mmCIF file of C-alpha atoms and ligand atoms in Angstrom:
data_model
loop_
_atom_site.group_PDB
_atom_site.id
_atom_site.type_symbol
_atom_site.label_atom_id
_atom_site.label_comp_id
_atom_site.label_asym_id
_atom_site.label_seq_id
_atom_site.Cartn_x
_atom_site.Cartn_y
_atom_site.Cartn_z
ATOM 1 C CA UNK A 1 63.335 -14.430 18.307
ATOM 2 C CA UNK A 2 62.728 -11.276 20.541
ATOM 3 C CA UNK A 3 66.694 -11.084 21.479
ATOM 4 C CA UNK A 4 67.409 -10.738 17.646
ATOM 5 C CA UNK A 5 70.203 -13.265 18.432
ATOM 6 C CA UNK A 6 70.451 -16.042 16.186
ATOM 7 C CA UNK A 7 70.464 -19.353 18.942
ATOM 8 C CA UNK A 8 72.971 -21.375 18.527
ATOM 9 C CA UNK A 9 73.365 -23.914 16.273
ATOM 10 C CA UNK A 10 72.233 -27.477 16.962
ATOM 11 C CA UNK A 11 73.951 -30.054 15.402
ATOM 12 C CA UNK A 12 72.757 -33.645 15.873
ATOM 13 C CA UNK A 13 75.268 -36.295 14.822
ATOM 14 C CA UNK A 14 74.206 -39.414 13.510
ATOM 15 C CA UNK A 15 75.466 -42.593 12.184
ATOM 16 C CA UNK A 16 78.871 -42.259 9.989
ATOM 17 C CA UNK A 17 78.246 -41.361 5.844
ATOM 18 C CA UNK A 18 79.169 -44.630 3.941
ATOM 19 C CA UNK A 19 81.472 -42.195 1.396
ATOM 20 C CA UNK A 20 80.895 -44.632 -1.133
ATOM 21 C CA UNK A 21 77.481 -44.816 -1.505
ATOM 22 C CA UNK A 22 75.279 -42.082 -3.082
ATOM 23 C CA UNK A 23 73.418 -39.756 -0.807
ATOM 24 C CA UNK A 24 70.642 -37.074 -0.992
ATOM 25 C CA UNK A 25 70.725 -33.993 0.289
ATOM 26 C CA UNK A 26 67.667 -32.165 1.505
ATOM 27 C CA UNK A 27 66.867 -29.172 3.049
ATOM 28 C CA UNK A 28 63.638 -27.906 4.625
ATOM 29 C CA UNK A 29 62.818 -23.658 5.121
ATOM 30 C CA UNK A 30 60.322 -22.555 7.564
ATOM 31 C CA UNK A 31 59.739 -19.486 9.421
ATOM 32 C CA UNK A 32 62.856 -18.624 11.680
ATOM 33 C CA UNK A 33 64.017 -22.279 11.319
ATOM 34 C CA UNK A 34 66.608 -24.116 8.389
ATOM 35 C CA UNK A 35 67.044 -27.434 8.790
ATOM 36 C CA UNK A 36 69.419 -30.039 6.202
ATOM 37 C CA UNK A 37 69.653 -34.016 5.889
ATOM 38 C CA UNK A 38 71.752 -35.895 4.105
ATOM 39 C CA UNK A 39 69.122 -39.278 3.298
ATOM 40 C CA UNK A 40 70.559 -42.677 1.576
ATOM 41 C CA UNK A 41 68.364 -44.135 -1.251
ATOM 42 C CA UNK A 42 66.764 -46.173 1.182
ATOM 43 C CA UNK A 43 65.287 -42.945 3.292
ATOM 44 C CA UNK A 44 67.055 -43.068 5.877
ATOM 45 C CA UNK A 45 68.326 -39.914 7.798
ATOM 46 C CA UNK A 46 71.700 -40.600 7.969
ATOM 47 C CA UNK A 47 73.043 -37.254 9.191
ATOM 48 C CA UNK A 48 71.524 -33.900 10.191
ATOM 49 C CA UNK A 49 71.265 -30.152 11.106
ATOM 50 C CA UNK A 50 69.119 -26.907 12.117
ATOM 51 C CA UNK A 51 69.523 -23.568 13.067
ATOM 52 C CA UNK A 52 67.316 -20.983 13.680
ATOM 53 C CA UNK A 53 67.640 -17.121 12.094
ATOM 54 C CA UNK A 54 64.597 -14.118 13.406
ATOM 55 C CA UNK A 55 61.129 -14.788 12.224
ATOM 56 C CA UNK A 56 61.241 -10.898 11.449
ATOM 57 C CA UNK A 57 64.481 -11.022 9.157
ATOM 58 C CA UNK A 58 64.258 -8.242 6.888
ATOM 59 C CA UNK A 59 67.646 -8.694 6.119
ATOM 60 C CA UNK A 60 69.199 -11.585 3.399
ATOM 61 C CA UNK A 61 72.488 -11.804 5.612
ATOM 62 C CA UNK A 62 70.693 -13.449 8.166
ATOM 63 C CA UNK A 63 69.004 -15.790 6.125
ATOM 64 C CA UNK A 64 72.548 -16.219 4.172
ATOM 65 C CA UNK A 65 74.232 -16.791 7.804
ATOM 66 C CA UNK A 66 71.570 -19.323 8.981
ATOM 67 C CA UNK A 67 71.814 -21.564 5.553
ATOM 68 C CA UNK A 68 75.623 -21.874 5.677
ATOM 69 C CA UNK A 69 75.624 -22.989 9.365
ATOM 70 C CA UNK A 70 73.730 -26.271 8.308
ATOM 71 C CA UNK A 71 74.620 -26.757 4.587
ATOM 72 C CA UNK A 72 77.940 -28.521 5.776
ATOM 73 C CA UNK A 73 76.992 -31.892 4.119
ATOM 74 C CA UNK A 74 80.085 -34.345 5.608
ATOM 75 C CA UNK A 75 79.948 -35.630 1.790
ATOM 76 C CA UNK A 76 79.315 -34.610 -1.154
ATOM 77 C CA UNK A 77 75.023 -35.415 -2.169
ATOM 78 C CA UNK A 78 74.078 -35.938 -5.668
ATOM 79 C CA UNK A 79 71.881 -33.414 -5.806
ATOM 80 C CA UNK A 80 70.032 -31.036 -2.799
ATOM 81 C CA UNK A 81 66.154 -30.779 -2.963
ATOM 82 C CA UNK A 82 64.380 -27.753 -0.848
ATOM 83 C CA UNK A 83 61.385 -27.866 1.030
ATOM 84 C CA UNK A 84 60.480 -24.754 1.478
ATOM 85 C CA UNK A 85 57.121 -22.850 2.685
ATOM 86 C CA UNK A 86 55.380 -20.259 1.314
ATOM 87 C CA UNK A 87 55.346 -19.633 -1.978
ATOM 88 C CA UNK A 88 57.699 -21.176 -4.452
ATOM 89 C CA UNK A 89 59.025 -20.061 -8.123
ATOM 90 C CA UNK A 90 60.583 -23.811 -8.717
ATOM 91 C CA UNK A 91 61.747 -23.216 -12.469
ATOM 92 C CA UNK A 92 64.003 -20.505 -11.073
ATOM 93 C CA UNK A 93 64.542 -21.637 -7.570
ATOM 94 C CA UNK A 94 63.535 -18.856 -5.938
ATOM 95 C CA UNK A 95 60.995 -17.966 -3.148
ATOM 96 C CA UNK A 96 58.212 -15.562 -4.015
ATOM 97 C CA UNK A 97 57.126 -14.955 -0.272
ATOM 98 C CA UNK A 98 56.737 -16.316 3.085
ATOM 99 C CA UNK A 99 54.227 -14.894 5.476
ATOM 100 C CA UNK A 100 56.418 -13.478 8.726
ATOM 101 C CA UNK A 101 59.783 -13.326 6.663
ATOM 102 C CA UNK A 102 60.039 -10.101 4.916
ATOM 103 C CA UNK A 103 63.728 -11.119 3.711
ATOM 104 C CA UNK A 104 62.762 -14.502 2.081
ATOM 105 C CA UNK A 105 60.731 -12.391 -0.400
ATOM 106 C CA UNK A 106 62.163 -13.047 -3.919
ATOM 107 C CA UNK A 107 64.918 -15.067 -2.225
ATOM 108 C CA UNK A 108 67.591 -16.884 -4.645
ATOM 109 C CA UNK A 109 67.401 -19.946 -2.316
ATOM 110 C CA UNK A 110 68.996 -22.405 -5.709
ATOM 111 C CA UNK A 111 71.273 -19.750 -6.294
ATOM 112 C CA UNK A 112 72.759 -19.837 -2.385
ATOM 113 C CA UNK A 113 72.722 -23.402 -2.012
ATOM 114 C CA UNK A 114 74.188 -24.553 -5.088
ATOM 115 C CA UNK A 115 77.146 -22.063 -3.708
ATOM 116 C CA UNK A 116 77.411 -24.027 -0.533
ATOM 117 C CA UNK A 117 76.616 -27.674 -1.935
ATOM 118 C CA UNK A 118 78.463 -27.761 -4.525
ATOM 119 C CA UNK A 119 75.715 -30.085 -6.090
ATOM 120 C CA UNK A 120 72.498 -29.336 -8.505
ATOM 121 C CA UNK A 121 69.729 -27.527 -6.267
ATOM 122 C CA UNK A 122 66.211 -28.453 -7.038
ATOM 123 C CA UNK A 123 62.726 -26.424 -5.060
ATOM 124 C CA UNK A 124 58.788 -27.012 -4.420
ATOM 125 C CA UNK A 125 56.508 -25.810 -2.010
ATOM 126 C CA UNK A 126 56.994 -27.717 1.333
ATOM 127 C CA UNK A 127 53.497 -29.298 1.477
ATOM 128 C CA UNK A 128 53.806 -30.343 -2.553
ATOM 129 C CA UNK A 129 56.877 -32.141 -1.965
ATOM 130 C CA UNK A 130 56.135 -34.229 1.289
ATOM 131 C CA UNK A 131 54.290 -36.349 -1.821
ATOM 132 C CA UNK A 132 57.924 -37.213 -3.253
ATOM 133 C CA UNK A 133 58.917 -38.693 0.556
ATOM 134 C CA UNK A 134 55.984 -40.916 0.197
ATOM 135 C CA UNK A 135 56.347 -41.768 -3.241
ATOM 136 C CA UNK A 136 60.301 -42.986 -3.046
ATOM 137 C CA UNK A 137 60.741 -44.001 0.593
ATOM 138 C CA UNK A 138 56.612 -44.363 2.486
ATOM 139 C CA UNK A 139 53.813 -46.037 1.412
ATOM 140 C CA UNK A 140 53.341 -44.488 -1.939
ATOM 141 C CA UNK A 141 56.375 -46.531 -3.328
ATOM 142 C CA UNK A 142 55.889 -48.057 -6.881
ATOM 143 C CA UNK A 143 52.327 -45.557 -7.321
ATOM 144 C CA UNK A 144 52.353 -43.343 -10.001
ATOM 145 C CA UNK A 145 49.007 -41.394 -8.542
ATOM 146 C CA UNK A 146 48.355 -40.634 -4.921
ATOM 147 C CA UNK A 147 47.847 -37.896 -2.359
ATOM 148 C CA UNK A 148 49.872 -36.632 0.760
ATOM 149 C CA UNK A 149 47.930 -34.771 3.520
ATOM 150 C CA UNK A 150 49.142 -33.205 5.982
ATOM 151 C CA UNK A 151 47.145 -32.327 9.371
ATOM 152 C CA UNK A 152 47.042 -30.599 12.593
ATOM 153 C CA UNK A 153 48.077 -26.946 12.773
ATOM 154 C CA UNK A 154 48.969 -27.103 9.033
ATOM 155 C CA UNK A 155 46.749 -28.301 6.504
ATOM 156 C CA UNK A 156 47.651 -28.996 2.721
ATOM 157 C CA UNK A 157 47.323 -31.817 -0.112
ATOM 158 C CA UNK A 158 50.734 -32.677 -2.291
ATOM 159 C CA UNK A 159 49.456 -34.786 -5.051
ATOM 160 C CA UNK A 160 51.537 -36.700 -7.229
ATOM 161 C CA UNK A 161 49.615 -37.289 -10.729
ATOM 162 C CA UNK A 162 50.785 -39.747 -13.459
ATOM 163 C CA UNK A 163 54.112 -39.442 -12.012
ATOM 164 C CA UNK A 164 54.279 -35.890 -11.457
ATOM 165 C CA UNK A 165 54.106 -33.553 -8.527
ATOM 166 C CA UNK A 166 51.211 -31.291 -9.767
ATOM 167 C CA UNK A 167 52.453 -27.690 -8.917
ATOM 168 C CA UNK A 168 50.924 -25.048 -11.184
ATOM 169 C CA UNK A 169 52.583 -21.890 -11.027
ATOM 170 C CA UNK A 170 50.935 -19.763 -8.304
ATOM 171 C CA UNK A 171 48.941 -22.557 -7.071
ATOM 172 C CA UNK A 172 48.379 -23.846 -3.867
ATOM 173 C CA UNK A 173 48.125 -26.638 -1.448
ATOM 174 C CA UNK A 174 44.610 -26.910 -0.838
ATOM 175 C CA UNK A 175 44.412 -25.077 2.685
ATOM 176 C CA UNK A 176 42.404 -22.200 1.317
ATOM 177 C CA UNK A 177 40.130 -23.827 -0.995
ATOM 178 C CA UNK A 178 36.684 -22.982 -0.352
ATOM 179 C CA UNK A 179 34.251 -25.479 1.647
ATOM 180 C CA UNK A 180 31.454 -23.177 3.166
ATOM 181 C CA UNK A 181 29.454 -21.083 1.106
ATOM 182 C CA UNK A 182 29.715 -18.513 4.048
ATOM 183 C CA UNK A 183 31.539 -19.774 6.924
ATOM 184 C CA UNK A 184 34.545 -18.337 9.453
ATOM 185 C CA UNK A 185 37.078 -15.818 8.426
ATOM 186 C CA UNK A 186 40.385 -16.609 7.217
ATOM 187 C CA UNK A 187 43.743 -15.711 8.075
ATOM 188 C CA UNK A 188 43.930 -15.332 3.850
ATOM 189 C CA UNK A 189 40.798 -13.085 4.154
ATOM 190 C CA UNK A 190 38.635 -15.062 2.364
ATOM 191 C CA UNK A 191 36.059 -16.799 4.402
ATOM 192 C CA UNK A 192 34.654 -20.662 4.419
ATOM 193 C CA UNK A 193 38.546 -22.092 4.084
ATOM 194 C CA UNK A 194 39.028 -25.803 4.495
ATOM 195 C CA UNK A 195 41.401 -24.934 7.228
ATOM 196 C CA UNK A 196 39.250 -22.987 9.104
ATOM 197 C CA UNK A 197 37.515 -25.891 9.660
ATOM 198 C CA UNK A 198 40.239 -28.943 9.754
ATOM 199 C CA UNK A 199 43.198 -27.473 11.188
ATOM 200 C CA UNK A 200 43.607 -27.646 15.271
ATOM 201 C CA UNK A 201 42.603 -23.979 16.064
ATOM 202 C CA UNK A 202 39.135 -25.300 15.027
ATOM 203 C CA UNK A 203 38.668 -28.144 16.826
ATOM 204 C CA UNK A 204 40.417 -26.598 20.344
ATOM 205 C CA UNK A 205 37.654 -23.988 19.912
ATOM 206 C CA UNK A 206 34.932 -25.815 18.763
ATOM 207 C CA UNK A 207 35.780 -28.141 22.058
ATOM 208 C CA UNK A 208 35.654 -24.883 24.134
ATOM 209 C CA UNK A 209 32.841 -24.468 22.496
ATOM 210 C CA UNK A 210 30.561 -27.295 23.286
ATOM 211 C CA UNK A 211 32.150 -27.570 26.933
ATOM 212 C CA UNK A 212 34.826 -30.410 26.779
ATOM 213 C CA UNK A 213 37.873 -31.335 28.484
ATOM 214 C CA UNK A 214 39.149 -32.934 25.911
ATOM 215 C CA UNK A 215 40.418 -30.718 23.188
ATOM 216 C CA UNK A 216 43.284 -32.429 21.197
ATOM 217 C CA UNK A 217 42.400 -35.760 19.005
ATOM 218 C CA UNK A 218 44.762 -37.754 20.933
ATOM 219 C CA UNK A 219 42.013 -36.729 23.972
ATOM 220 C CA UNK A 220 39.042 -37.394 22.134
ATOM 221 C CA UNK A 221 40.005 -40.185 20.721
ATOM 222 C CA UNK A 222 40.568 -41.501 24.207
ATOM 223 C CA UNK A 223 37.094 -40.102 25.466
ATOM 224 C CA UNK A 224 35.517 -41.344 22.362
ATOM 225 C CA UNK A 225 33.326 -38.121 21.884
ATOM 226 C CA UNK A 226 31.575 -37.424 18.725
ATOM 227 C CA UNK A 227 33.303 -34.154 18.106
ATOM 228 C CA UNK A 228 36.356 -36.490 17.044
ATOM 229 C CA UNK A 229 33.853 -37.339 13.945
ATOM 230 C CA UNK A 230 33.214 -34.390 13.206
ATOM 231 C CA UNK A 231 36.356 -33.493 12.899
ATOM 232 C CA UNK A 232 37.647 -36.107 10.654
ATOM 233 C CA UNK A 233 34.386 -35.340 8.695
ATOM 234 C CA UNK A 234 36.051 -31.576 8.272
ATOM 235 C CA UNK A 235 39.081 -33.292 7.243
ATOM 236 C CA UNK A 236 37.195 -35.433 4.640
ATOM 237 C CA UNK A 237 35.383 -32.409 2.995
ATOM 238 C CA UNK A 238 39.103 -31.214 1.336
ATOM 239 C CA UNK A 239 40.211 -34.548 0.413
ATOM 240 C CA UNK A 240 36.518 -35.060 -1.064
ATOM 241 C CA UNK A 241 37.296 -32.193 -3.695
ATOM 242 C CA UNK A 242 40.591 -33.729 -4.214
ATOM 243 C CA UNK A 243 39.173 -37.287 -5.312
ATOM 244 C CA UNK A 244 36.727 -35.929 -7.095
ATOM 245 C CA UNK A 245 38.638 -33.784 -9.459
ATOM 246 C CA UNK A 246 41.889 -36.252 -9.563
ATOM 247 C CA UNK A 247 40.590 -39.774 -8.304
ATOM 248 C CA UNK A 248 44.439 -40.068 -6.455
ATOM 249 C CA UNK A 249 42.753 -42.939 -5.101
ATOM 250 C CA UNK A 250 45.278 -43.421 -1.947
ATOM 251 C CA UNK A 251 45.761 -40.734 0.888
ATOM 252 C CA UNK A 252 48.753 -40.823 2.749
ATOM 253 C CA UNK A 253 47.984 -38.529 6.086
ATOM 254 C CA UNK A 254 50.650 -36.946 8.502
ATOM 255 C CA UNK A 255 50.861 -35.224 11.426
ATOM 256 C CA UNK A 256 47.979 -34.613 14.217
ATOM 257 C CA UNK A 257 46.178 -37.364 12.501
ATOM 258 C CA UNK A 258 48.204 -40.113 14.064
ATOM 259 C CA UNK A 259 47.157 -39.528 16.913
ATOM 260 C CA UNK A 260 43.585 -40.574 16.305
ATOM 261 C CA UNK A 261 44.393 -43.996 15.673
ATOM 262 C CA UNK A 262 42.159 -46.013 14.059
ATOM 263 C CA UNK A 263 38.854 -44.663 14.273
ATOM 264 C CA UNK A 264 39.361 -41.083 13.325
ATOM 265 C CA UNK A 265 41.021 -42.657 10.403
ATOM 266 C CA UNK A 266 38.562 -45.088 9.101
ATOM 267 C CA UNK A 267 36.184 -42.161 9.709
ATOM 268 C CA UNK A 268 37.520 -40.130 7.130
ATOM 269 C CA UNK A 269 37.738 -42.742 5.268
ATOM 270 C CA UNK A 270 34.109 -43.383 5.357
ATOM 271 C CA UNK A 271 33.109 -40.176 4.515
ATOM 272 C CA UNK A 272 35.648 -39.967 1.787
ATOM 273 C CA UNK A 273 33.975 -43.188 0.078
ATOM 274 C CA UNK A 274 30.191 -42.268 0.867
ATOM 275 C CA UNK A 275 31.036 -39.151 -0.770
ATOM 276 C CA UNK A 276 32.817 -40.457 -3.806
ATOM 277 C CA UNK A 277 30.876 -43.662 -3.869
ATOM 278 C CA UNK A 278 29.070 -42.990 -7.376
ATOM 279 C CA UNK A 279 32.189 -42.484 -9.064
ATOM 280 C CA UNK A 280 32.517 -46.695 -10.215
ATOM 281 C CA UNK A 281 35.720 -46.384 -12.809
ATOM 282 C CA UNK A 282 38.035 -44.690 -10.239
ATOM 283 C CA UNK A 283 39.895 -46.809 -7.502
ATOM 284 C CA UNK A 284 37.823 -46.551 -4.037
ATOM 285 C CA UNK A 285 39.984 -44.344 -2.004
ATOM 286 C CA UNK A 286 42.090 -45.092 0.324
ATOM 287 C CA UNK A 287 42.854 -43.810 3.797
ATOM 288 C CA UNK A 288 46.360 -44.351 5.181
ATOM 289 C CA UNK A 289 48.010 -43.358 8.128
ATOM 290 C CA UNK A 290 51.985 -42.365 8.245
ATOM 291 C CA UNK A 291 53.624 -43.029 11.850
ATOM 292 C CA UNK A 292 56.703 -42.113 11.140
ATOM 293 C CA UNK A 293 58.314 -39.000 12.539
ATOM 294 C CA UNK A 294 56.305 -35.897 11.282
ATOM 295 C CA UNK A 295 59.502 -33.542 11.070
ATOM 296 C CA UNK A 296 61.332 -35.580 8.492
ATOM 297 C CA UNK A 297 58.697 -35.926 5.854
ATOM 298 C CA UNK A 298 59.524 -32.608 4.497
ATOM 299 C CA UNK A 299 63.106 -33.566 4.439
ATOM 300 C CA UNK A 300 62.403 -36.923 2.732
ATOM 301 C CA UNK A 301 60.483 -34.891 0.208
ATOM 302 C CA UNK A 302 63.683 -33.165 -0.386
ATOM 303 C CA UNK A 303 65.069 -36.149 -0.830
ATOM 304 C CA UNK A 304 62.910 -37.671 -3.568
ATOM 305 C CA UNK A 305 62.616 -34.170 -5.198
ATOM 306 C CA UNK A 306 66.813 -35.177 -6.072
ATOM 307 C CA UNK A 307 65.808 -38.914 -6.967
ATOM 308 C CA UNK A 308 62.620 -37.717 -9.181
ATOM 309 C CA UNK A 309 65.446 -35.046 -11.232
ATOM 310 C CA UNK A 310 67.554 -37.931 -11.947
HETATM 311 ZN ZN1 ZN B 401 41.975 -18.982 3.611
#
């Protein structure tokens, strides 16, 4: 925010809380955004909110002020699960850092919003968790092993493992792990990054690049240009790693790749299985899709993060 005005609050109402039934509440923590859900056991969203607070925040108040606008839950959750970004200490609910947010460093986010909910608070990394929405309400329901990718300006891998979210202290979601021996810089510093390779900055420049008017998926999926391939070939080379050290067998992708439709997903597909194709005891992996609304997986993580703690 360049004003250093907080916007106002948006509230959207939806559908009236059943006050019988049991709900979840989730919220989700980005930079200079909050947002909170209350979600029935069946996924839906059956009531929201979001505010905004300064990217730039160097100050807890404002981070304090922006929380308490939305936590208003209409009734009472069973538990609140937070999707936050950056990095997460989950054991003690507390945020280690977010790049652009100076005052989320170290911030008692459990702490707060067991204050305002009333209700047990549980944290994970934002990318980690949109595994849980799959697992409880997408198309990871009943499996006990599978991955959740998202794509398009963000990039990361949640993967849920024998029934567990693996999230190593300190670890990471796969953005940053190392595919080119010595390729572009980083925005971590390090150079060769899957995401500097499969995010969207990548493929708008590469399209500069080689002289196309197309430049988003959605584009060159219509034109049908090989770059698309490539791209979903970048994608491929994370989620390679990925099978290869934890055979999650199914992929569950969001964001940007929906827009590819079905050949930029059976393309990484294909790669994923010519590149995994000599490993005969593990299920053959897997390539799905998730339509749904790319804002609210982060939220339904939040939601099975309360479901998995009971
Ligand atoms: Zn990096």
């Amino acid at each position: 925010m360049s004003t250093g005005e907080r916007p106002a609050l948006r509230l959207v109402p939806a559908p009236a809380v059943e006050p019988a039934a049991p709900v979840l509440g989730a919220v989700e923590l980005l930079p200079g955004r909050v947002r909170a859900a209350l979600v029935d056991l069946a996924g839906e969203l059956l009531w929201r909110a979001e505010a905004a607070y300064p990217r730039g925040a160097a100050d807890r108040g404002e981070i304090d002020a922006a929380l308490a606008e939305v936590v208003r839950f209409p009734v009472q959750p069973m538990g609140v699960g937070v999707a936050a970004a950056g990095l997460v200490d989950a054991a003690a609910g507390v945020i280690i850092e977010v790049n652009e947010v100076p005052a989320l460093h170290g911030y008692p986010i459990a702490a707060v919003l067991t204050g305002l909910a009333g209700a047990p608070v549980h944290v994970e990394h934002r990318a980690r968790l949109q595994v849980l929405g799959d697992r409880w309400f997408g198309p990871g329901r009943g499996r006990s092993t599978f991955a959740s990718v998202s794509t398009g300006e963000v990039l990361g891998v949640g993967i849920l493992y024998d029934g567990e979210v693996l999230a190593p202290p300190g670890g990471r979601s796969g953005a940053h792990m190392t595919v080119a021996a010595s390729g572009q810089p980083c925005t971590c510093g390090a150079r060769g990054c899957w995401k500097t390779v499969a995010t969207t900055p990548w493929l708008r420049a590469e399209a500069e690049r080689r002289g196309l008017g197309a430049r988003t998926v959605r584009e060159l999926a219509e034109t049908g240009d090989p770059l698309l391939e490539d791209y979903a070939g970048n994608i491929a080379l994370g989620l390679v790693n990925i099978q290869q050290l934890f055979a999650p067998g199914l992929f569950v992708l969001h964001g940007e790749a929906a827009e590819g439709g079905e050949r930029f997903r059976a393309a990484i597909e294909r790669r994923l299985r010519e590149d995994s194709s000599w490993a005969t005891g593990a299920e053959p992996p897997r390539v799905l899709v998730n339509t749904g609304a790319a804002d609210d997986i982060a939220l339904l993580g939040g939601a099975g993060l309360v479901l998995s703690h009971n």
